[in-house]
PDB file of C-alpha atoms in Angstrom:
ATOM      1  CA  UNK A 137     -19.112 -10.450 -10.051  1.00  0.00           C
ATOM      2  CA  UNK A 138     -16.040 -11.693  -7.945  1.00  0.00           C
ATOM      3  CA  UNK A 139     -16.434 -10.497  -5.290  1.00  0.00           C
ATOM      4  CA  UNK A 140     -12.846  -8.935  -2.789  1.00  0.00           C
ATOM      5  CA  UNK A 141     -12.847 -10.372   0.374  1.00  0.00           C
ATOM      6  CA  UNK A 142     -11.489  -8.216   3.219  1.00  0.00           C
ATOM      7  CA  UNK A 143     -10.825  -8.545   6.946  1.00  0.00           C
ATOM      8  CA  UNK A 144     -11.196  -5.243   9.335  1.00  0.00           C
ATOM      9  CA  UNK A 145      -8.537  -5.667  12.252  1.00  0.00           C
ATOM     10  CA  UNK A 146      -9.068  -2.504  14.854  1.00  0.00           C
ATOM     11  CA  UNK A 147      -9.405  -2.491  18.463  1.00  0.00           C
ATOM     12  CA  UNK A 148     -11.820   0.343  18.686  1.00  0.00           C
ATOM     13  CA  UNK A 149     -15.771  -2.285  18.481  1.00  0.00           C
ATOM     14  CA  UNK A 150     -17.719   0.876  17.420  1.00  0.00           C
ATOM     15  CA  UNK A 151     -14.855   1.332  14.717  1.00  0.00           C
ATOM     16  CA  UNK A 152     -15.056  -1.557  13.294  1.00  0.00           C
ATOM     17  CA  UNK A 153     -18.097  -2.615  13.239  1.00  0.00           C
ATOM     18  CA  UNK A 154     -18.815   0.994  11.364  1.00  0.00           C
ATOM     19  CA  UNK A 155     -16.524   0.836   8.945  1.00  0.00           C
ATOM     20  CA  UNK A 156     -17.543  -2.910   8.560  1.00  0.00           C
ATOM     21  CA  UNK A 157     -21.082  -1.890   8.078  1.00  0.00           C
ATOM     22  CA  UNK A 158     -20.088   0.476   5.535  1.00  0.00           C
ATOM     23  CA  UNK A 159     -18.363  -1.751   3.677  1.00  0.00           C
ATOM     24  CA  UNK A 160     -20.929  -4.444   3.112  1.00  0.00           C
ATOM     25  CA  UNK A 161     -23.001  -1.483   1.143  1.00  0.00           C
ATOM     26  CA  UNK A 162     -20.899  -2.339  -1.352  1.00  0.00           C
ATOM     27  CA  UNK A 163     -21.492  -4.547  -3.888  1.00  0.00           C
ATOM     28  CA  UNK A 164     -18.189  -5.643  -4.573  1.00  0.00           C
ATOM     29  CA  UNK A 165     -16.652  -6.204  -1.210  1.00  0.00           C
ATOM     30  CA  UNK A 166     -17.148  -9.013   1.170  1.00  0.00           C
ATOM     31  CA  UNK A 167     -15.448  -8.081   4.673  1.00  0.00           C
ATOM     32  CA  UNK A 168     -15.213 -12.022   5.519  1.00  0.00           C
ATOM     33  CA  UNK A 169     -13.226 -11.655   9.093  1.00  0.00           C
ATOM     34  CA  UNK A 170     -13.215  -9.433  11.518  1.00  0.00           C
ATOM     35  CA  UNK A 171     -10.462  -8.827  14.826  1.00  0.00           C
ATOM     36  CA  UNK A 172      -9.768  -6.973  17.755  1.00  0.00           C
ATOM     37  CA  UNK A 173      -5.214  -7.050  17.048  1.00  0.00           C
ATOM     38  CA  UNK A 174      -2.780  -8.643  15.243  1.00  0.00           C
ATOM     39  CA  UNK A 175      -2.588 -12.255  16.791  1.00  0.00           C
ATOM     40  CA  UNK A 176      -6.577 -12.677  16.710  1.00  0.00           C
ATOM     41  CA  UNK A 177      -5.927 -12.016  13.569  1.00  0.00           C
ATOM     42  CA  UNK A 178      -3.456 -14.368  12.883  1.00  0.00           C
ATOM     43  CA  UNK A 179      -5.154 -17.218  14.156  1.00  0.00           C
ATOM     44  CA  UNK A 180      -8.397 -15.990  11.926  1.00  0.00           C
ATOM     45  CA  UNK A 181      -5.588 -16.759   8.616  1.00  0.00           C
ATOM     46  CA  UNK A 182      -5.797 -20.323   9.528  1.00  0.00           C
ATOM     47  CA  UNK A 183      -8.500 -21.005   7.670  1.00  0.00           C
ATOM     48  CA  UNK A 184      -9.446 -17.566   6.158  1.00  0.00           C
ATOM     49  CA  UNK A 185      -7.379 -15.707   3.389  1.00  0.00           C
ATOM     50  CA  UNK A 186      -8.692 -12.353   2.580  1.00  0.00           C
ATOM     51  CA  UNK A 187      -7.754 -10.650  -0.149  1.00  0.00           C
ATOM     52  CA  UNK A 188      -6.831  -6.817   2.143  1.00  0.00           C
ATOM     53  CA  UNK A 189      -6.626  -6.612   5.052  1.00  0.00           C
ATOM     54  CA  UNK A 190      -7.216  -2.663   6.232  1.00  0.00           C
ATOM     55  CA  UNK A 191      -5.068  -2.775  10.027  1.00  0.00           C
ATOM     56  CA  UNK A 192      -5.388  -0.280  12.482  1.00  0.00           C
ATOM     57  CA  UNK A 193      -1.279   0.626  13.970  1.00  0.00           C
ATOM     58  CA  UNK A 194      -2.323   1.139  17.633  1.00  0.00           C
ATOM     59  CA  UNK A 195      -3.448  -2.422  19.538  1.00  0.00           C
ATOM     60  CA  UNK A 196      -2.975  -4.384  22.724  1.00  0.00           C
ATOM     61  CA  UNK A 197      -1.387  -7.714  22.748  1.00  0.00           C
ATOM     62  CA  UNK A 198      -0.007  -6.912  19.025  1.00  0.00           C
ATOM     63  CA  UNK A 199      -0.076  -3.834  17.199  1.00  0.00           C
ATOM     64  CA  UNK A 200      -0.188  -2.920  13.346  1.00  0.00           C
ATOM     65  CA  UNK A 201       3.462  -2.816  13.485  1.00  0.00           C
ATOM     66  CA  UNK A 202       4.760  -6.358  14.367  1.00  0.00           C
ATOM     67  CA  UNK A 203       0.964  -7.706  12.763  1.00  0.00           C
ATOM     68  CA  UNK A 204       2.541  -6.202   9.052  1.00  0.00           C
ATOM     69  CA  UNK A 205       5.946  -7.691   9.450  1.00  0.00           C
ATOM     70  CA  UNK A 206       4.197 -11.228   9.787  1.00  0.00           C
ATOM     71  CA  UNK A 207       1.902 -10.843   7.573  1.00  0.00           C
ATOM     72  CA  UNK A 208       4.584  -9.562   4.847  1.00  0.00           C
ATOM     73  CA  UNK A 209       6.300 -13.479   6.011  1.00  0.00           C
ATOM     74  CA  UNK A 210       3.835 -15.300   5.820  1.00  0.00           C
ATOM     75  CA  UNK A 211       1.088 -14.012   3.680  1.00  0.00           C
ATOM     76  CA  UNK A 212       2.987 -11.761   1.081  1.00  0.00           C
ATOM     77  CA  UNK A 213       0.033 -12.190  -0.856  1.00  0.00           C
ATOM     78  CA  UNK A 214      -2.413 -10.622   1.266  1.00  0.00           C
ATOM     79  CA  UNK A 215      -2.823  -6.535   0.483  1.00  0.00           C
ATOM     80  CA  UNK A 216      -2.498  -4.730   3.530  1.00  0.00           C
ATOM     81  CA  UNK A 217      -4.153  -0.978   3.696  1.00  0.00           C
ATOM     82  CA  UNK A 218      -3.205   1.029   6.755  1.00  0.00           C
ATOM     83  CA  UNK A 219      -6.178   2.150   8.257  1.00  0.00           C
ATOM     84  CA  UNK A 220      -5.307   4.514  11.294  1.00  0.00           C
ATOM     85  CA  UNK A 221      -4.748   8.177  13.637  1.00  0.00           C
ATOM     86  CA  UNK A 222      -1.297   8.065  13.363  1.00  0.00           C
ATOM     87  CA  UNK A 223      -0.502  11.669  11.286  1.00  0.00           C
ATOM     88  CA  UNK A 224       3.305  11.983  11.943  1.00  0.00           C
ATOM     89  CA  UNK A 225       5.582  11.661   9.369  1.00  0.00           C
ATOM     90  CA  UNK A 226       8.077   9.365  11.052  1.00  0.00           C
ATOM     91  CA  UNK A 227       4.908   6.158  11.363  1.00  0.00           C
ATOM     92  CA  UNK A 228       3.746   6.872   7.697  1.00  0.00           C
ATOM     93  CA  UNK A 229       7.680   6.331   6.777  1.00  0.00           C
ATOM     94  CA  UNK A 230       8.216   3.789   8.958  1.00  0.00           C
ATOM     95  CA  UNK A 231       4.813   1.314   7.963  1.00  0.00           C
ATOM     96  CA  UNK A 232       5.551   2.257   3.817  1.00  0.00           C
ATOM     97  CA  UNK A 233       9.625   0.682   4.095  1.00  0.00           C
ATOM     98  CA  UNK A 234       7.823  -2.069   6.405  1.00  0.00           C
ATOM     99  CA  UNK A 235       5.861  -2.600   3.310  1.00  0.00           C
ATOM    100  CA  UNK A 236       2.400  -1.858   3.822  1.00  0.00           C
ATOM    101  CA  UNK A 237       0.389  -1.812   0.343  1.00  0.00           C
ATOM    102  CA  UNK A 238      -0.897   1.362   1.446  1.00  0.00           C
ATOM    103  CA  UNK A 239      -2.063   3.813   4.095  1.00  0.00           C
ATOM    104  CA  UNK A 240      -5.530   5.899   5.452  1.00  0.00           C
ATOM    105  CA  UNK A 241      -6.222   8.443   7.752  1.00  0.00           C
ATOM    106  CA  UNK A 242      -9.400   7.070   9.473  1.00  0.00           C
ATOM    107  CA  UNK A 243     -11.493  10.613   8.994  1.00  0.00           C
ATOM    108  CA  UNK A 244     -11.014   9.807   5.123  1.00  0.00           C
ATOM    109  CA  UNK A 245     -14.969   9.136   3.686  1.00  0.00           C
ATOM    110  CA  UNK A 246     -16.082   5.988   2.804  1.00  0.00           C
ATOM    111  CA  UNK A 247     -15.754   6.075  -0.708  1.00  0.00           C
ATOM    112  CA  UNK A 248     -12.103   7.189  -0.131  1.00  0.00           C
ATOM    113  CA  UNK A 249     -11.911   4.083   1.685  1.00  0.00           C
ATOM    114  CA  UNK A 250     -13.434   1.634  -0.901  1.00  0.00           C
ATOM    115  CA  UNK A 251     -11.425   3.274  -3.226  1.00  0.00           C
ATOM    116  CA  UNK A 252      -8.015   2.916  -2.101  1.00  0.00           C
ATOM    117  CA  UNK A 253      -9.243  -1.296  -1.933  1.00  0.00           C
ATOM    118  CA  UNK A 254     -10.020  -1.219  -5.826  1.00  0.00           C
ATOM    119  CA  UNK A 255      -6.160   0.306  -6.654  1.00  0.00           C
ATOM    120  CA  UNK A 256      -4.644  -2.214  -4.125  1.00  0.00           C
ATOM    121  CA  UNK A 257      -6.781  -5.105  -6.145  1.00  0.00           C
ATOM    122  CA  UNK A 258      -5.409  -2.857  -9.470  1.00  0.00           C
ATOM    123  CA  UNK A 259      -2.331  -2.015  -9.059  1.00  0.00           C
ATOM    124  CA  UNK A 260      -0.916  -3.546  -6.243  1.00  0.00           C
ATOM    125  CA  UNK A 261      -0.319  -0.032  -4.266  1.00  0.00           C
ATOM    126  CA  UNK A 262      -2.645   3.374  -2.462  1.00  0.00           C
ATOM    127  CA  UNK A 263      -0.778   6.086  -2.038  1.00  0.00           C
ATOM    128  CA  UNK A 264      -2.682   9.325  -1.765  1.00  0.00           C
ATOM    129  CA  UNK A 265      -1.451  12.839  -2.914  1.00  0.00           C
ATOM    130  CA  UNK A 266      -0.546  13.544   0.685  1.00  0.00           C
ATOM    131  CA  UNK A 267       1.363  10.664   1.410  1.00  0.00           C
ATOM    132  CA  UNK A 268       3.183  10.890  -2.165  1.00  0.00           C
ATOM    133  CA  UNK A 269       4.252  14.261  -1.347  1.00  0.00           C
ATOM    134  CA  UNK A 270       5.944  13.540   1.773  1.00  0.00           C
ATOM    135  CA  UNK A 271       8.051  10.234   0.825  1.00  0.00           C
ATOM    136  CA  UNK A 272       9.134  12.298  -2.289  1.00  0.00           C
ATOM    137  CA  UNK A 273       9.430  15.964  -1.026  1.00  0.00           C
ATOM    138  CA  UNK A 274       9.757  16.262   2.494  1.00  0.00           C
ATOM    139  CA  UNK A 275      11.716  14.031   3.710  1.00  0.00           C
ATOM    140  CA  UNK A 276      13.694  13.667   0.653  1.00  0.00           C
ATOM    141  CA  UNK A 277      14.810  17.251   0.347  1.00  0.00           C
ATOM    142  CA  UNK A 278      15.270  17.355   5.087  1.00  0.00           C
ATOM    143  CA  UNK A 279      17.532  13.690   4.434  1.00  0.00           C
ATOM    144  CA  UNK A 280      15.438  12.762   7.299  1.00  0.00           C
ATOM    145  CA  UNK A 281      15.367   9.256   5.357  1.00  0.00           C
ATOM    146  CA  UNK A 282      18.614   8.121   3.594  1.00  0.00           C
ATOM    147  CA  UNK A 283      17.412   5.128   1.148  1.00  0.00           C
ATOM    148  CA  UNK A 284      20.272   3.626   0.383  1.00  0.00           C
ATOM    149  CA  UNK A 285      19.907   1.918  -3.412  1.00  0.00           C
ATOM    150  CA  UNK A 286      22.026  -0.552  -5.720  1.00  0.00           C
ATOM    151  CA  UNK A 287      22.776   1.875  -9.171  1.00  0.00           C
ATOM    152  CA  UNK A 288      20.691  -1.211 -11.780  1.00  0.00           C
ATOM    153  CA  UNK A 289      20.593  -1.659 -15.413  1.00  0.00           C
ATOM    154  CA  UNK A 290      17.044  -0.115 -16.839  1.00  0.00           C
ATOM    155  CA  UNK A 291      15.131   0.070 -20.003  1.00  0.00           C
ATOM    156  CA  UNK A 292      14.388   3.161 -22.138  1.00  0.00           C
ATOM    157  CA  UNK A 293      10.781   2.659 -21.442  1.00  0.00           C
ATOM    158  CA  UNK A 294      11.195   1.584 -18.004  1.00  0.00           C
ATOM    159  CA  UNK A 295      12.771   4.695 -17.126  1.00  0.00           C
ATOM    160  CA  UNK A 296       9.535   5.961 -18.680  1.00  0.00           C
ATOM    161  CA  UNK A 297       7.381   3.808 -17.009  1.00  0.00           C
ATOM    162  CA  UNK A 298       9.093   5.460 -13.561  1.00  0.00           C
ATOM    163  CA  UNK A 299       8.570   8.672 -14.483  1.00  0.00           C
ATOM    164  CA  UNK A 300       4.805   7.820 -15.241  1.00  0.00           C
ATOM    165  CA  UNK A 301       4.661   6.105 -11.891  1.00  0.00           C
ATOM    166  CA  UNK A 302       6.162   9.510  -9.645  1.00  0.00           C
ATOM    167  CA  UNK A 303       3.504  10.689 -11.288  1.00  0.00           C
ATOM    168  CA  UNK A 304       0.602   9.774 -10.045  1.00  0.00           C
ATOM    169  CA  UNK A 305      -0.408   7.813 -12.696  1.00  0.00           C
ATOM    170  CA  UNK A 306      -2.514   4.378 -12.532  1.00  0.00           C
ATOM    171  CA  UNK A 307      -1.354   0.795 -13.940  1.00  0.00           C
ATOM    172  CA  UNK A 308      -3.928   1.752 -16.737  1.00  0.00           C
ATOM    173  CA  UNK A 309      -3.703   5.164 -17.106  1.00  0.00           C
ATOM    174  CA  UNK A 310       0.294   4.709 -17.989  1.00  0.00           C
ATOM    175  CA  UNK A 311      -1.573   2.185 -20.292  1.00  0.00           C
ATOM    176  CA  UNK A 312      -3.164   4.365 -22.121  1.00  0.00           C
ATOM    177  CA  UNK A 313      -0.460   6.602 -22.806  1.00  0.00           C
ATOM    178  CA  UNK A 314       1.867   4.669 -23.757  1.00  0.00           C
ATOM    179  CA  UNK A 315      -0.434   2.497 -25.957  1.00  0.00           C
ATOM    180  CA  UNK A 316      -0.119  -0.559 -24.188  1.00  0.00           C
ATOM    181  CA  UNK A 317      -2.241  -2.970 -22.605  1.00  0.00           C
ATOM    182  CA  UNK A 318      -2.336  -2.611 -18.372  1.00  0.00           C
ATOM    183  CA  UNK A 319      -0.547  -6.528 -18.422  1.00  0.00           C
ATOM    184  CA  UNK A 320       2.416  -4.890 -20.135  1.00  0.00           C
ATOM    185  CA  UNK A 321       2.628  -2.565 -17.954  1.00  0.00           C
ATOM    186  CA  UNK A 322       1.900  -4.503 -14.988  1.00  0.00           C
ATOM    187  CA  UNK A 323       4.497  -6.922 -15.826  1.00  0.00           C
ATOM    188  CA  UNK A 324       7.096  -3.440 -16.578  1.00  0.00           C
ATOM    189  CA  UNK A 325       6.404  -2.355 -13.214  1.00  0.00           C
ATOM    190  CA  UNK A 326       7.247  -5.859 -11.871  1.00  0.00           C
ATOM    191  CA  UNK A 327      10.171  -6.187 -13.655  1.00  0.00           C
ATOM    192  CA  UNK A 328      11.271  -2.438 -11.703  1.00  0.00           C
ATOM    193  CA  UNK A 329      10.559  -3.629  -8.682  1.00  0.00           C
ATOM    194  CA  UNK A 330      12.164  -6.924  -9.019  1.00  0.00           C
ATOM    195  CA  UNK A 331      15.520  -4.593 -10.262  1.00  0.00           C
ATOM    196  CA  UNK A 332      15.479  -1.562  -7.896  1.00  0.00           C
ATOM    197  CA  UNK A 333      14.490  -4.173  -4.877  1.00  0.00           C
ATOM    198  CA  UNK A 334      11.857  -1.813  -3.716  1.00  0.00           C
ATOM    199  CA  UNK A 335       8.720  -2.890  -2.832  1.00  0.00           C
ATOM    200  CA  UNK A 336       5.294  -0.576  -4.049  1.00  0.00           C
ATOM    201  CA  UNK A 337       5.790   2.643  -5.663  1.00  0.00           C
ATOM    202  CA  UNK A 338       7.263   4.670  -2.888  1.00  0.00           C
ATOM    203  CA  UNK A 339      10.166   3.197  -3.164  1.00  0.00           C
ATOM    204  CA  UNK A 340      10.300   3.035  -7.059  1.00  0.00           C
ATOM    205  CA  UNK A 341       9.758   6.801  -6.246  1.00  0.00           C
ATOM    206  CA  UNK A 342      12.203   7.057  -3.564  1.00  0.00           C
ATOM    207  CA  UNK A 343      14.303   4.661  -6.063  1.00  0.00           C
ATOM    208  CA  UNK A 344      14.480   7.379  -9.330  1.00  0.00           C
ATOM    209  CA  UNK A 345      14.511  10.462  -6.963  1.00  0.00           C
ATOM    210  CA  UNK A 346      18.281   9.255  -6.178  1.00  0.00           C
ATOM    211  CA  UNK A 347      19.594   8.203  -9.286  1.00  0.00           C
ATOM    212  CA  UNK A 348      17.885  11.660 -10.530  1.00  0.00           C
ATOM    213  CA  UNK A 349      15.598   9.350 -12.974  1.00  0.00           C
ATOM    214  CA  UNK A 350      13.060  12.682 -13.102  1.00  0.00           C
ATOM    215  CA  UNK A 351      15.417  15.389 -13.979  1.00  0.00           C
TER     216      UNK A 351
END
């Protein structure tokens, strides 16, 4: 079994060590490095490359926001799972728009954290029900964000997949519904991301709403 290599970045020593201890109990996970801030993480990434980074937002020296910028520029293949106590709408949207691949609060169970890690490896993103609804309903209706998307040409199959993604179906579930292979669905999703110039499923959702694809 190929293990998923992780990094845990948090300035709270007790929380960081406790989380690492819990993650180490799962046979398919391996915490290969830890850091107390973004600067320390970037230094360690020179020699070690995890698959997923569990990243706090509020840290000294280099916080999670600045760290995310550096990671997306230098290590775009690494998945970023924000794990924080920040629960306000603006922060969630800000991190998603920056390109974070997932967002969880620290009060979630370890099982939820592990599920999120697996989802990131399988489909490239993880946004729970609350974050998805926040993106789709609350923010768009209140006009707190105004994403501007250029309308592009999408095939009927791509529109069908967009609608299922907006319905929070995983790649595997979409494949089963449409009688396709997961690899084919993943290829469609990558083309949709490229065409719509979005970074993740949250961007696809906002594109769909902005262009009335969910009617």
